[in-house]
PDB file of C-alpha atoms in Angstrom:
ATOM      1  CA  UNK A   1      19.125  -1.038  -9.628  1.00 48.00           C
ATOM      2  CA  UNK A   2      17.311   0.430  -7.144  1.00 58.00           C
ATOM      3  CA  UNK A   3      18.507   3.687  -5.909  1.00 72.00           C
ATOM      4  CA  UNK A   4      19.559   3.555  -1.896  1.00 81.00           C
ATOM      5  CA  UNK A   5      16.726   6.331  -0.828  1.00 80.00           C
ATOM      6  CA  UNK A   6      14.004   4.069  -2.177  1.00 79.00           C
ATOM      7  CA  UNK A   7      15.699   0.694  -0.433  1.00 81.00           C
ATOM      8  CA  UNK A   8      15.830   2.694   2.962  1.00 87.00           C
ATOM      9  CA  UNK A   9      12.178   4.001   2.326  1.00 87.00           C
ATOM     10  CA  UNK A  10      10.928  -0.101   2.278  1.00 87.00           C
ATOM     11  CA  UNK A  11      13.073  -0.731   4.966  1.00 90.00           C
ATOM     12  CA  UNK A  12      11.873   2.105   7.220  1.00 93.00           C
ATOM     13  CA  UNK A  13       8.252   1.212   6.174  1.00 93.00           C
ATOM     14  CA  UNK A  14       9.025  -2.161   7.153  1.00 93.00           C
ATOM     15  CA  UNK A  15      10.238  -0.968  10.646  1.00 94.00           C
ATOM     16  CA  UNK A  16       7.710   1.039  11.510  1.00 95.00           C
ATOM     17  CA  UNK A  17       5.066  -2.418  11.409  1.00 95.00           C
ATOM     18  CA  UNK A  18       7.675  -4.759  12.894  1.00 92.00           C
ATOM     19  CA  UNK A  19       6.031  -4.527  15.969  1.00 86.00           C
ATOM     20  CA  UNK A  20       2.873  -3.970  15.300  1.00 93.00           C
ATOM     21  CA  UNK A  21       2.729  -7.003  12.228  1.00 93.00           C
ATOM     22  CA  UNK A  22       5.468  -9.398  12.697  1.00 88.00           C
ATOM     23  CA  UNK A  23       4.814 -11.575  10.025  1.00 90.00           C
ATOM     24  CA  UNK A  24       7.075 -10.445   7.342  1.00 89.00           C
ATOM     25  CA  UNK A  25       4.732 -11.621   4.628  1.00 89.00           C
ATOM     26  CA  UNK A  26       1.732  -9.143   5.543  1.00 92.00           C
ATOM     27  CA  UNK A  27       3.955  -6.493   6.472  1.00 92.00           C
ATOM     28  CA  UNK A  28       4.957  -6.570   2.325  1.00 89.00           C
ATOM     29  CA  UNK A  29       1.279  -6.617   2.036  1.00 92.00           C
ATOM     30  CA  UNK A  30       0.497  -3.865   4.607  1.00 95.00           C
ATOM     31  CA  UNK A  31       3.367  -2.050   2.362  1.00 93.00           C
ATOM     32  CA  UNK A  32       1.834  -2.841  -0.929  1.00 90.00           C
ATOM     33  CA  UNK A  33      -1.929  -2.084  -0.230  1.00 94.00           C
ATOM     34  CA  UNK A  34      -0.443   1.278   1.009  1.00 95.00           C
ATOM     35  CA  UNK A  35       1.542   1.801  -2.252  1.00 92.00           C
ATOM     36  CA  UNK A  36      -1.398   0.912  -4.298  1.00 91.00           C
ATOM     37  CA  UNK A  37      -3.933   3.511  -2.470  1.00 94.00           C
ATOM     38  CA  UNK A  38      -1.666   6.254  -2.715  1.00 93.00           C
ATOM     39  CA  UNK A  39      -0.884   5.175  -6.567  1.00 90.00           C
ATOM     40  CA  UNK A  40      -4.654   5.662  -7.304  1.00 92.00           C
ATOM     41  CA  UNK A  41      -4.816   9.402  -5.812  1.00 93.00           C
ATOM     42  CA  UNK A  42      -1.622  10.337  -7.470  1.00 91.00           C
ATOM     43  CA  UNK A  43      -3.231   9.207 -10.544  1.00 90.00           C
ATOM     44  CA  UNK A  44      -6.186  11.278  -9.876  1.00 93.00           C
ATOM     45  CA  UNK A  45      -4.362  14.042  -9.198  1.00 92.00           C
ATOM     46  CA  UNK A  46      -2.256  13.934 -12.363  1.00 90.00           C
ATOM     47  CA  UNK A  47      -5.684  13.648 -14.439  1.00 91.00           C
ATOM     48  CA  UNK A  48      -6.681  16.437 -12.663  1.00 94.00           C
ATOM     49  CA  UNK A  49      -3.429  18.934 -13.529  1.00 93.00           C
ATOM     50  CA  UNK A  50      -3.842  17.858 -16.692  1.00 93.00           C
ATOM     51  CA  UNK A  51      -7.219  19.450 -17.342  1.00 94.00           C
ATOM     52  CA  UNK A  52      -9.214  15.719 -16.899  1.00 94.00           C
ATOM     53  CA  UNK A  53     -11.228  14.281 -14.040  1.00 94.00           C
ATOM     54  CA  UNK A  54     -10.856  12.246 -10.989  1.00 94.00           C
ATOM     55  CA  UNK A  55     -11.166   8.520 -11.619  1.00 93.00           C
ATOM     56  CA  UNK A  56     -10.482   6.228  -7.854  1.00 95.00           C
ATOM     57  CA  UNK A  57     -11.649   8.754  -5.883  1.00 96.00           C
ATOM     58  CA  UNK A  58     -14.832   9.934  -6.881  1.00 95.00           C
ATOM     59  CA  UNK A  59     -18.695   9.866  -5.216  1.00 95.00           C
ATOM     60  CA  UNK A  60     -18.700   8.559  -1.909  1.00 96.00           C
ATOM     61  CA  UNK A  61     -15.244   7.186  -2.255  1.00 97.00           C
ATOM     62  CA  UNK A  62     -13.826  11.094  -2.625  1.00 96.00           C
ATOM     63  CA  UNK A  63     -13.487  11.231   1.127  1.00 97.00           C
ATOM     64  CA  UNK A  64     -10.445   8.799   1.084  1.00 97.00           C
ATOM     65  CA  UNK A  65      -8.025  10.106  -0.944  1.00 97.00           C
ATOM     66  CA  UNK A  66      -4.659  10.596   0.232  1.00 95.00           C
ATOM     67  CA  UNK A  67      -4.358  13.591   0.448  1.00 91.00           C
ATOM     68  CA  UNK A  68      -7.486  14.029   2.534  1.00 95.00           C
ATOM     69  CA  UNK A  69      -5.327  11.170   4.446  1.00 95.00           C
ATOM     70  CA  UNK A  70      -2.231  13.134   5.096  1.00 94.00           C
ATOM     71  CA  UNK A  71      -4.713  16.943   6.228  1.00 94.00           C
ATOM     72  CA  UNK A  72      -2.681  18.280   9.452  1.00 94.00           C
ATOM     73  CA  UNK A  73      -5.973  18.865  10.713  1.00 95.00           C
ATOM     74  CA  UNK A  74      -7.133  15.147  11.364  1.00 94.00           C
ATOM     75  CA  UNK A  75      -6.265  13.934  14.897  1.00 95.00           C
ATOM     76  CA  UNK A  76      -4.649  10.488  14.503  1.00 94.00           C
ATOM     77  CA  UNK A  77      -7.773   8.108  15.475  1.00 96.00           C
ATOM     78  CA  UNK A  78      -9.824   9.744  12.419  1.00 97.00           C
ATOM     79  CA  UNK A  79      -6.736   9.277  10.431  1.00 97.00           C
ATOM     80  CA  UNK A  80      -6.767   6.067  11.413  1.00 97.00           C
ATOM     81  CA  UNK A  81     -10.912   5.404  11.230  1.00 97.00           C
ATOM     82  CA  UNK A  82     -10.497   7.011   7.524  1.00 97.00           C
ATOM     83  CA  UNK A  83      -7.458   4.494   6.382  1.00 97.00           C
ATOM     84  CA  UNK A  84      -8.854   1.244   7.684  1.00 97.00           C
ATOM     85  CA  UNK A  85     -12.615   2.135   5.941  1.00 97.00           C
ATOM     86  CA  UNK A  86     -10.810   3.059   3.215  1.00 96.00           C
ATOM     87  CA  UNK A  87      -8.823   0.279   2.413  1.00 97.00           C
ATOM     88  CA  UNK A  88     -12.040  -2.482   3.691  1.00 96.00           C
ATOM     89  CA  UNK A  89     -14.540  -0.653   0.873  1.00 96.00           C
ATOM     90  CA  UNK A  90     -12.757   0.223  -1.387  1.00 96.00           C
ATOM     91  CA  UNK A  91     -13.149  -3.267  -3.040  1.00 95.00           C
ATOM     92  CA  UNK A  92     -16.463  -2.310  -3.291  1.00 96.00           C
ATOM     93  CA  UNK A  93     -15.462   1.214  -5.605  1.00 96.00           C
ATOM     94  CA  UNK A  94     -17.193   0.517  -9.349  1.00 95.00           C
ATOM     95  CA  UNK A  95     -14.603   3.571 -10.314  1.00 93.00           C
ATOM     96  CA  UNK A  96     -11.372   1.261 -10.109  1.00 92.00           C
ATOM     97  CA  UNK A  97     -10.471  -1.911 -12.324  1.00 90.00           C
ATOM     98  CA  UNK A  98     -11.680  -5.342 -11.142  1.00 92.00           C
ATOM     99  CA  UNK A  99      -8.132  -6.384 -10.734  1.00 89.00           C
ATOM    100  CA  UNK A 100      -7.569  -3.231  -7.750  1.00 90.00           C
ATOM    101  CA  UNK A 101     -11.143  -4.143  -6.349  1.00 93.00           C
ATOM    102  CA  UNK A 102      -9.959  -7.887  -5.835  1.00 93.00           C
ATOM    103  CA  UNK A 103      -6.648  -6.732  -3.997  1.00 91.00           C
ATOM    104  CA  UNK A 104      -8.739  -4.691  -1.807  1.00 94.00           C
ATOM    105  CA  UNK A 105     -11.032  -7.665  -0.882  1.00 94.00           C
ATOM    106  CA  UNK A 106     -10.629  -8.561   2.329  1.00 93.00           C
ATOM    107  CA  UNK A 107      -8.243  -6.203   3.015  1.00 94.00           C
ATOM    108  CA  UNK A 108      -7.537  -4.404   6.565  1.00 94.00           C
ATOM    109  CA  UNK A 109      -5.808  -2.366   9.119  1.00 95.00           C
ATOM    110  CA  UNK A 110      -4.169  -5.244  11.303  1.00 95.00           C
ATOM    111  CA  UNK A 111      -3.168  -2.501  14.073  1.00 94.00           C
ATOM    112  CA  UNK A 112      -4.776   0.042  16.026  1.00 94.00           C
ATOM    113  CA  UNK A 113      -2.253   2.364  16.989  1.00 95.00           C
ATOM    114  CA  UNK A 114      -2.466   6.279  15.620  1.00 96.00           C
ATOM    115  CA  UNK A 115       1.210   6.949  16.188  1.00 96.00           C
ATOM    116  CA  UNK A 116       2.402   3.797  13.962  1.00 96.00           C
ATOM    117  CA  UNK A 117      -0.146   4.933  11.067  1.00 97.00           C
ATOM    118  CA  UNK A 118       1.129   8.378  11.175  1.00 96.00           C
ATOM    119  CA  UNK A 119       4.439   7.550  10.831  1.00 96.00           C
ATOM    120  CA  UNK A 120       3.662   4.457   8.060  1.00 97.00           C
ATOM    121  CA  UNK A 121       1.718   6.823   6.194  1.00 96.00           C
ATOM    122  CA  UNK A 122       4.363   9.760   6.154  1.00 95.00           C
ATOM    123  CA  UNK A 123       6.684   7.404   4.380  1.00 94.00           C
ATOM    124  CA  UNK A 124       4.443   5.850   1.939  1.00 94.00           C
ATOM    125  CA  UNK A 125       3.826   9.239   1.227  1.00 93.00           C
ATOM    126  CA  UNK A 126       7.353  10.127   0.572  1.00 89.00           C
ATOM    127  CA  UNK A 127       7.601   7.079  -3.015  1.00 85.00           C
ATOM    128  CA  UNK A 128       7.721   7.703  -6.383  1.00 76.00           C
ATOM    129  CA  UNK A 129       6.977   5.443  -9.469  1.00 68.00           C
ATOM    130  CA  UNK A 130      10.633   5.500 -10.904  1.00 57.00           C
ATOM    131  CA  UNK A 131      12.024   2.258 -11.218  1.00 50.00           C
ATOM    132  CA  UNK A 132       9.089   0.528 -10.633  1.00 52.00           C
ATOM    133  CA  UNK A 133      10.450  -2.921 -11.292  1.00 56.00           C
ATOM    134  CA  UNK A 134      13.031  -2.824  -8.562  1.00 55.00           C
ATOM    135  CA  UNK A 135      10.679  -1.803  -6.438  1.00 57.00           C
ATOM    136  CA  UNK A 136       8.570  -4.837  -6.847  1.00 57.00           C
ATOM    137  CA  UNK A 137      11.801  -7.181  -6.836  1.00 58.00           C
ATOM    138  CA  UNK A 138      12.831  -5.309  -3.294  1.00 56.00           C
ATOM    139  CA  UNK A 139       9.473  -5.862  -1.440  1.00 55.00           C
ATOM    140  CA  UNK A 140       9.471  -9.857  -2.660  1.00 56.00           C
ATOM    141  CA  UNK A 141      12.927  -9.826  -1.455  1.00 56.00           C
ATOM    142  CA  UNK A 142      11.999  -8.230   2.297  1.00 54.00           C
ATOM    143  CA  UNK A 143       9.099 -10.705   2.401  1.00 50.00           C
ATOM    144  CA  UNK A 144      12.158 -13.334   3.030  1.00 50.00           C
ATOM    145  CA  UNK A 145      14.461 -11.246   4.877  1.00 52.00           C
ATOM    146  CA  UNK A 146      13.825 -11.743   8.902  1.00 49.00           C
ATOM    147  CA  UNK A 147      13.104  -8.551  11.088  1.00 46.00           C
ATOM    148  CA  UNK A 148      13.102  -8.460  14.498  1.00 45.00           C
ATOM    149  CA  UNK A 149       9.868  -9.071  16.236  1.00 43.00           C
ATOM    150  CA  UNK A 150      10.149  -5.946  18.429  1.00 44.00           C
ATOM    151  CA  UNK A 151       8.289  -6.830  22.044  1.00 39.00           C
ATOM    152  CA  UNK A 152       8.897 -10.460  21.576  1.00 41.00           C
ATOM    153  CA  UNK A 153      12.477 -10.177  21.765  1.00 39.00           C
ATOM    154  CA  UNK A 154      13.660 -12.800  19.007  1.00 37.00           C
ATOM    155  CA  UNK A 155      13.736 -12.530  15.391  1.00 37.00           C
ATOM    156  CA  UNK A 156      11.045 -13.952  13.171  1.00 36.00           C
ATOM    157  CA  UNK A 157      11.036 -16.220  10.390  1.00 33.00           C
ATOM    158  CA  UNK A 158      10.974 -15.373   6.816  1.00 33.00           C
ATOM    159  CA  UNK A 159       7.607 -15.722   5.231  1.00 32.00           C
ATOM    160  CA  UNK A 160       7.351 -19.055   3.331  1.00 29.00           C
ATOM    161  CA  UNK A 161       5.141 -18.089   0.447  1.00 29.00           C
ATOM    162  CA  UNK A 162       4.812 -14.432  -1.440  1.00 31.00           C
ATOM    163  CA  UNK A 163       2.441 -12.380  -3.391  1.00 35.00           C
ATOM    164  CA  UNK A 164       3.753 -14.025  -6.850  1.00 34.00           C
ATOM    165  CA  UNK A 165       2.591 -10.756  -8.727  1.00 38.00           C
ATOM    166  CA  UNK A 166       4.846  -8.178  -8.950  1.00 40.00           C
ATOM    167  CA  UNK A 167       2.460  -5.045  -7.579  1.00 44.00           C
ATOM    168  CA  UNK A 168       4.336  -2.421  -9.451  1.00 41.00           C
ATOM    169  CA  UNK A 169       3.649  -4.268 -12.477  1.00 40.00           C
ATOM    170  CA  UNK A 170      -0.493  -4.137 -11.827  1.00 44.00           C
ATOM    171  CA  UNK A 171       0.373  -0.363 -11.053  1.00 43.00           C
ATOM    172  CA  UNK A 172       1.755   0.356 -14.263  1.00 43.00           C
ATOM    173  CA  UNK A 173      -1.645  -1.156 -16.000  1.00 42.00           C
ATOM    174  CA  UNK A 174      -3.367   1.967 -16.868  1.00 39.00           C
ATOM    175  CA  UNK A 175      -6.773   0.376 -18.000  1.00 38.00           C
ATOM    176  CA  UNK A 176      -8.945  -2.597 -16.669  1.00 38.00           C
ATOM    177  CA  UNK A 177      -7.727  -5.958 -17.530  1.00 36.00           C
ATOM    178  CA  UNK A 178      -8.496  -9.159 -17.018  1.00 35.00           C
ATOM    179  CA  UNK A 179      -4.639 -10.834 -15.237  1.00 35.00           C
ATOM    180  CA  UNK A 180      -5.443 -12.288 -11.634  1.00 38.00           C
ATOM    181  CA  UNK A 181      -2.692 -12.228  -9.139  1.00 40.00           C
ATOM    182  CA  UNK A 182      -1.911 -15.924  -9.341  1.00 41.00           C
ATOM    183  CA  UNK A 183      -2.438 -18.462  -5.614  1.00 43.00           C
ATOM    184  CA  UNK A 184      -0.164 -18.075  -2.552  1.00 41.00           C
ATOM    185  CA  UNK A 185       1.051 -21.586  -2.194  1.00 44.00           C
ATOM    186  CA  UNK A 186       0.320 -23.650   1.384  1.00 45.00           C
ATOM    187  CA  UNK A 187       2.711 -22.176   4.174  1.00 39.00           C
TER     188      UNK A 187
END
């Protein structure tokens, strides 16, 4: 089951883009693409302890890692310049599987605003990879789940159709394969 820290993580997460993405279905997304970015640097950095090389992150894509991301000594708009190029090219990295490069296409920064990014980011930051299932079953669960719609004043509608592919699962790939995240069905 998933452990109450990690449930209140999603949730915050989730709060912190209710205002800024109301549509429950790409704030999972927003959530996801997050998880998955940090994933790949956290890999790196494991490699790295370990005595091996950087594998996401490398070349001209070395400039987005997370933890260049999080450095107190970005202001928030090049925090926020450096996430939303990040996340728009890297479908274009040749250093990650083809499977990461087609979640990444098309991919972007719906929102402008420094202050929401810094406080998304800080609590992507805080996840681990332990129950890793769970995880996936929670954010398909909050993709249903109504929040409320902040400046609009009335609560929005669940999402009608999710990401049918678990993205902790694709995480826990450790090589390139060849699975494709399967259709969204018609809203």
């Amino acid at each position: 089951m998933l452990d109450t820290q990690t449930k209140s993580k999603i949730d915050s997460a989730r709060d912190i883009l209710v205002g800024k993405v109301p549509d429950p279905k790409s704030q999972v997304e927003q959530i996801t693409i997050a998880l998955i970015y940090k994933f790949m640097d956290d890999m790196d950095r494991q490699s790295e302890e370990l005595g091996g090389k950087a594998t996401f992150f490398t070349g001209e894509f070395k400039k987005y890692r997370w933890a260049n991301l999080l450095d107190k000594r970005l202001g928030g708009h090049e925090r926020l310049l450096l996430y939303a190029e990040g996340i728009e090219k890297m479908n274009v990295n040749k250093n990650i599987p083809q499977l990461f490069r087609d979640i990444f296409k098309g991919v972007f920064l719906p929102y402008r605003g420094p202050e929401t990014l810094n406080l998304f980011l800080k609590e992507i930051a805080g996840f681990s990879y332990d129950h890793s299932e769970q995880l996936g079953k929670r954010l398909r669960i909050l993709a249903l789940r109504p929040r409320y719609a902040g400046d609009a004043g009335q609560f929005r509608t669940p999402a009608t159709s999710l990401i049918s592919l678990s993205p902790w699962w694709i995480l826990r790939r450790t090589r390139p394969c060849s699975i494709r995240p399967a259709a969204l069905p018609d809203s």
